[in-house]
mmCIF file of C-alpha atoms in Angstrom:
data_model
loop_
_atom_site.group_PDB
_atom_site.id
_atom_site.type_symbol
_atom_site.label_atom_id
_atom_site.label_comp_id
_atom_site.label_asym_id
_atom_site.label_seq_id
_atom_site.Cartn_x
_atom_site.Cartn_y
_atom_site.Cartn_z
ATOM 1 C CA UNK A 1 85.063 94.181 125.232
ATOM 2 C CA UNK A 2 83.346 96.045 128.054
ATOM 3 C CA UNK A 3 85.140 93.785 130.525
ATOM 4 C CA UNK A 4 88.475 94.747 129.034
ATOM 5 C CA UNK A 5 87.648 98.415 129.319
ATOM 6 C CA UNK A 6 86.535 97.963 132.927
ATOM 7 C CA UNK A 7 89.753 96.190 133.775
ATOM 8 C CA UNK A 8 91.820 98.920 132.132
ATOM 9 C CA UNK A 9 90.234 101.575 134.341
ATOM 10 C CA UNK A 10 92.001 100.233 137.405
ATOM 11 C CA UNK A 11 95.141 98.814 135.863
ATOM 12 C CA UNK A 12 98.248 100.680 134.823
ATOM 13 C CA UNK A 13 99.249 99.567 131.357
ATOM 14 C CA UNK A 14 102.848 98.615 131.904
ATOM 15 C CA UNK A 15 103.734 96.266 129.093
ATOM 16 C CA UNK A 16 104.090 96.533 125.356
ATOM 17 C CA UNK A 17 101.589 93.726 124.898
ATOM 18 C CA UNK A 18 98.932 95.560 126.872
ATOM 19 C CA UNK A 19 99.780 98.775 125.079
ATOM 20 C CA UNK A 20 99.271 97.033 121.769
ATOM 21 C CA UNK A 21 95.930 95.691 122.968
ATOM 22 C CA UNK A 22 94.935 99.194 124.000
ATOM 23 C CA UNK A 23 95.784 100.419 120.519
ATOM 24 C CA UNK A 24 93.529 97.821 118.992
ATOM 25 C CA UNK A 25 90.657 98.674 121.299
ATOM 26 C CA UNK A 26 90.873 102.349 120.431
ATOM 27 C CA UNK A 27 91.207 101.857 116.677
ATOM 28 C CA UNK A 28 89.097 104.213 114.519
ATOM 29 C CA UNK A 29 86.611 101.502 113.603
ATOM 30 C CA UNK A 30 85.505 98.374 115.401
ATOM 31 C CA UNK A 31 84.003 96.716 112.354
ATOM 32 C CA UNK A 32 85.901 94.588 109.870
ATOM 33 C CA UNK A 33 87.074 96.903 107.117
ATOM 34 C CA UNK A 34 90.041 98.151 105.165
ATOM 35 C CA UNK A 35 92.159 100.864 106.850
ATOM 36 C CA UNK A 36 90.184 104.101 107.204
ATOM 37 C CA UNK A 37 91.106 106.593 104.464
ATOM 38 C CA UNK A 38 91.838 110.244 105.166
ATOM 39 C CA UNK A 39 88.902 112.569 105.795
ATOM 40 C CA UNK A 40 87.202 114.245 102.832
ATOM 41 C CA UNK A 41 88.733 117.627 103.716
ATOM 42 C CA UNK A 42 92.207 116.079 103.767
ATOM 43 C CA UNK A 43 91.485 114.191 100.539
ATOM 44 C CA UNK A 44 90.513 117.458 98.837
ATOM 45 C CA UNK A 45 93.826 118.975 99.950
ATOM 46 C CA UNK A 46 95.753 115.912 98.813
ATOM 47 C CA UNK A 47 93.994 115.965 95.439
ATOM 48 C CA UNK A 48 95.034 119.576 94.878
ATOM 49 C CA UNK A 49 98.637 118.529 95.501
ATOM 50 C CA UNK A 50 98.709 115.632 93.045
ATOM 51 C CA UNK A 51 100.461 116.158 89.727
ATOM 52 C CA UNK A 52 97.962 116.389 86.873
ATOM 53 C CA UNK A 53 99.327 114.584 83.853
ATOM 54 C CA UNK A 54 97.966 112.616 80.922
ATOM 55 C CA UNK A 55 98.100 108.890 81.615
ATOM 56 C CA UNK A 56 101.157 107.122 80.370
ATOM 57 C CA UNK A 57 101.228 104.096 78.117
ATOM 58 C CA UNK A 58 100.290 100.567 79.152
ATOM 59 C CA UNK A 59 103.221 99.346 77.068
ATOM 60 C CA UNK A 60 105.277 96.824 79.009
ATOM 61 C CA UNK A 61 102.643 96.362 81.694
ATOM 62 C CA UNK A 62 102.067 92.956 83.233
ATOM 63 C CA UNK A 63 100.414 91.940 86.498
ATOM 64 C CA UNK A 64 103.491 89.786 87.051
ATOM 65 C CA UNK A 65 105.464 92.995 87.560
ATOM 66 C CA UNK A 66 103.395 93.557 90.732
ATOM 67 C CA UNK A 67 104.019 90.273 92.621
ATOM 68 C CA UNK A 68 100.955 89.255 94.644
ATOM 69 C CA UNK A 69 99.621 87.648 96.712
ATOM 70 C CA UNK A 70 102.715 87.360 98.900
ATOM 71 C CA UNK A 71 102.996 85.454 102.179
ATOM 72 C CA UNK A 72 102.171 87.675 105.155
ATOM 73 C CA UNK A 73 102.590 85.227 108.028
ATOM 74 C CA UNK A 74 102.705 81.460 108.315
ATOM 75 C CA UNK A 75 100.555 79.986 105.558
ATOM 76 C CA UNK A 76 98.546 83.203 105.093
ATOM 77 C CA UNK A 77 98.964 85.283 101.973
ATOM 78 C CA UNK A 78 97.622 88.784 101.403
ATOM 79 C CA UNK A 79 94.314 87.592 99.951
ATOM 80 C CA UNK A 80 93.549 85.429 102.982
ATOM 81 C CA UNK A 81 94.515 88.212 105.382
ATOM 82 C CA UNK A 82 92.071 90.596 103.671
ATOM 83 C CA UNK A 83 89.301 87.984 103.583
ATOM 84 C CA UNK A 84 89.743 87.433 107.322
ATOM 85 C CA UNK A 85 89.859 91.182 107.999
ATOM 86 C CA UNK A 86 86.874 92.153 105.874
ATOM 87 C CA UNK A 87 84.593 89.251 106.794
ATOM 88 C CA UNK A 88 82.451 88.307 109.761
ATOM 89 C CA UNK A 89 82.922 85.036 111.673
ATOM 90 C CA UNK A 90 85.542 83.881 109.180
ATOM 91 C CA UNK A 91 86.944 80.402 109.794
ATOM 92 C CA UNK A 92 90.216 79.377 108.176
ATOM 93 C CA UNK A 93 91.705 75.909 107.779
ATOM 94 C CA UNK A 94 95.294 74.920 108.505
ATOM 95 C CA UNK A 95 96.318 76.297 105.104
ATOM 96 C CA UNK A 96 94.792 79.673 106.028
ATOM 97 C CA UNK A 97 92.057 79.261 103.422
ATOM 98 C CA UNK A 98 88.737 80.829 104.413
ATOM 99 C CA UNK A 99 86.265 77.941 104.606
ATOM 100 C CA UNK A 100 83.304 79.801 106.096
ATOM 101 C CA UNK A 101 82.167 83.283 106.989
ATOM 102 C CA UNK A 102 80.141 86.195 105.692
ATOM 103 C CA UNK A 103 81.300 89.103 103.563
ATOM 104 C CA UNK A 104 79.516 92.354 102.750
ATOM 105 C CA UNK A 105 80.655 93.923 99.475
ATOM 106 C CA UNK A 106 80.805 97.691 99.928
ATOM 107 C CA UNK A 107 80.724 98.350 96.178
ATOM 108 C CA UNK A 108 77.322 96.809 95.482
ATOM 109 C CA UNK A 109 75.773 95.961 98.863
ATOM 110 C CA UNK A 110 75.773 92.203 98.276
ATOM 111 C CA UNK A 111 76.497 89.687 101.045
ATOM 112 C CA UNK A 112 78.339 86.437 100.326
ATOM 113 C CA UNK A 113 79.037 83.318 102.360
ATOM 114 C CA UNK A 114 81.586 81.705 100.038
ATOM 115 C CA UNK A 115 85.066 83.211 99.749
ATOM 116 C CA UNK A 116 85.148 82.154 96.092
ATOM 117 C CA UNK A 117 82.558 84.856 95.372
ATOM 118 C CA UNK A 118 84.986 87.555 96.492
ATOM 119 C CA UNK A 119 87.869 89.249 94.728
ATOM 120 C CA UNK A 120 90.401 91.392 96.538
ATOM 121 C CA UNK A 121 90.248 94.689 94.693
ATOM 122 C CA UNK A 122 93.235 96.975 94.365
ATOM 123 C CA UNK A 123 91.594 100.345 95.046
ATOM 124 C CA UNK A 124 94.034 101.934 92.606
ATOM 125 C CA UNK A 125 94.346 99.182 89.987
ATOM 126 C CA UNK A 126 97.775 97.863 89.111
ATOM 127 C CA UNK A 127 97.540 98.922 85.453
ATOM 128 C CA UNK A 128 96.279 102.377 86.495
ATOM 129 C CA UNK A 129 99.266 102.710 88.813
ATOM 130 C CA UNK A 130 101.584 101.638 85.988
ATOM 131 C CA UNK A 131 100.232 104.408 83.756
ATOM 132 C CA UNK A 132 100.449 106.913 86.629
ATOM 133 C CA UNK A 133 104.081 106.446 87.592
ATOM 134 C CA UNK A 134 104.626 102.863 88.772
ATOM 135 C CA UNK A 135 106.252 101.897 85.471
ATOM 136 C CA UNK A 136 109.443 103.498 86.819
ATOM 137 C CA UNK A 137 109.342 101.691 90.178
ATOM 138 C CA UNK A 138 111.427 98.724 91.206
ATOM 139 C CA UNK A 139 109.751 95.322 91.441
ATOM 140 C CA UNK A 140 110.064 95.543 95.231
ATOM 141 C CA UNK A 141 108.147 98.841 95.242
ATOM 142 C CA UNK A 142 105.430 97.389 93.022
ATOM 143 C CA UNK A 143 105.170 94.345 95.278
ATOM 144 C CA UNK A 144 104.659 96.586 98.315
ATOM 145 C CA UNK A 145 101.947 98.504 96.476
ATOM 146 C CA UNK A 146 100.145 95.345 95.363
ATOM 147 C CA UNK A 147 100.093 93.898 98.896
ATOM 148 C CA UNK A 148 99.606 97.075 100.951
ATOM 149 C CA UNK A 149 97.615 96.285 104.090
ATOM 150 C CA UNK A 150 98.400 99.622 105.764
ATOM 151 C CA UNK A 151 96.825 102.043 103.295
ATOM 152 C CA UNK A 152 93.178 101.731 102.075
ATOM 153 C CA UNK A 153 94.326 99.906 98.945
ATOM 154 C CA UNK A 154 92.840 96.401 99.341
ATOM 155 C CA UNK A 155 89.196 95.461 99.888
ATOM 156 C CA UNK A 156 87.137 92.291 99.487
ATOM 157 C CA UNK A 157 84.268 92.835 97.041
ATOM 158 C CA UNK A 158 81.943 90.864 94.751
ATOM 159 C CA UNK A 159 84.144 89.226 92.127
ATOM 160 C CA UNK A 160 82.232 90.227 88.996
ATOM 161 C CA UNK A 161 81.922 93.810 90.264
ATOM 162 C CA UNK A 162 85.681 93.979 90.649
ATOM 163 C CA UNK A 163 86.043 92.563 87.158
ATOM 164 C CA UNK A 164 83.677 95.193 85.753
ATOM 165 C CA UNK A 165 85.854 97.877 87.329
ATOM 166 C CA UNK A 166 88.962 96.476 85.690
ATOM 167 C CA UNK A 167 91.684 99.120 85.543
ATOM 168 C CA UNK A 168 89.328 102.100 85.229
ATOM 169 C CA UNK A 169 89.750 105.290 87.238
ATOM 170 C CA UNK A 170 86.890 107.227 88.930
ATOM 171 C CA UNK A 171 86.127 109.180 85.748
ATOM 172 C CA UNK A 172 85.220 105.859 84.153
ATOM 173 C CA UNK A 173 83.921 103.748 87.053
ATOM 174 C CA UNK A 174 82.490 104.289 90.529
ATOM 175 C CA UNK A 175 80.770 101.826 92.881
ATOM 176 C CA UNK A 176 77.083 101.347 92.081
ATOM 177 C CA UNK A 177 76.379 101.760 95.808
ATOM 178 C CA UNK A 178 76.376 105.552 95.973
ATOM 179 C CA UNK A 179 76.691 105.569 99.775
ATOM 180 C CA UNK A 180 80.232 104.245 99.389
ATOM 181 C CA UNK A 181 81.466 106.666 96.746
ATOM 182 C CA UNK A 182 82.758 109.201 99.258
ATOM 183 C CA UNK A 183 84.871 106.562 101.016
ATOM 184 C CA UNK A 184 86.006 105.268 97.634
ATOM 185 C CA UNK A 185 87.208 108.695 96.490
ATOM 186 C CA UNK A 186 88.924 109.359 99.826
ATOM 187 C CA UNK A 187 90.722 106.022 99.613
ATOM 188 C CA UNK A 188 91.725 106.548 95.962
ATOM 189 C CA UNK A 189 93.293 109.940 96.695
ATOM 190 C CA UNK A 190 94.928 108.657 99.900
ATOM 191 C CA UNK A 191 96.672 105.877 97.986
ATOM 192 C CA UNK A 192 97.662 108.021 95.014
ATOM 193 C CA UNK A 193 99.211 110.673 97.227
ATOM 194 C CA UNK A 194 101.070 108.187 99.410
ATOM 195 C CA UNK A 195 102.638 106.599 96.343
ATOM 196 C CA UNK A 196 103.140 109.906 94.526
ATOM 197 C CA UNK A 197 101.116 108.805 91.523
ATOM 198 C CA UNK A 198 99.709 111.258 89.005
ATOM 199 C CA UNK A 199 96.073 111.922 88.069
ATOM 200 C CA UNK A 200 94.701 112.868 84.664
ATOM 201 C CA UNK A 201 92.357 115.834 84.311
ATOM 202 C CA UNK A 202 89.140 113.802 83.928
ATOM 203 C CA UNK A 203 90.070 111.643 86.915
ATOM 204 C CA UNK A 204 90.746 114.734 89.038
ATOM 205 C CA UNK A 205 87.424 116.335 88.058
ATOM 206 C CA UNK A 206 85.503 113.165 88.921
ATOM 207 C CA UNK A 207 87.226 112.907 92.296
ATOM 208 C CA UNK A 208 86.584 116.578 93.043
ATOM 209 C CA UNK A 209 82.921 116.125 92.252
ATOM 210 C CA UNK A 210 82.594 113.186 94.623
ATOM 211 C CA UNK A 211 84.638 114.754 97.411
ATOM 212 C CA UNK A 212 82.759 118.053 97.242
ATOM 213 C CA UNK A 213 79.607 116.113 98.062
ATOM 214 C CA UNK A 214 81.113 114.347 101.097
#
């Protein structure tokens, strides 16, 4: 990377391709990770702007109403894109399946070398979104939410940890790795505000508590 930077010092960036490369080099983080959530101060502001409302019913909910994982490019679906993004030295076969690599699970601090040990967690769970406003969305909107690679909504984590989280909100579940809770709360609020989802009072209090300690 240093060579690229050195070359850029004396070269005028005159093409879209080089401009795109420049954007990648100056991204907020150089390590494999989900998109960086808003800062804690911004998250606190966002949280104050979210509508506080008792959670709606789970009646009618089905994961099938949030189509995933969809094809992103070629043979790669959303799960494989996240595994590649969040891992280190990930090798994929011709079907885009991750066949080797290393993954660090931010929720519990575990490291895995088999993709089968990882789930792709929806930061704001699908059922939680349904109860917070997504029940009124179109299927296309729910598909975008369930496969969102732009917001901090998808992250590769230890499978059984993701399963223990289920569809619980931060008043009911937080990562056991306390060092990640600030990022978790920032990401949760970022996603909820972007999608104009509501929060219940206990959820808001839990998020405020975490964010005030960031």
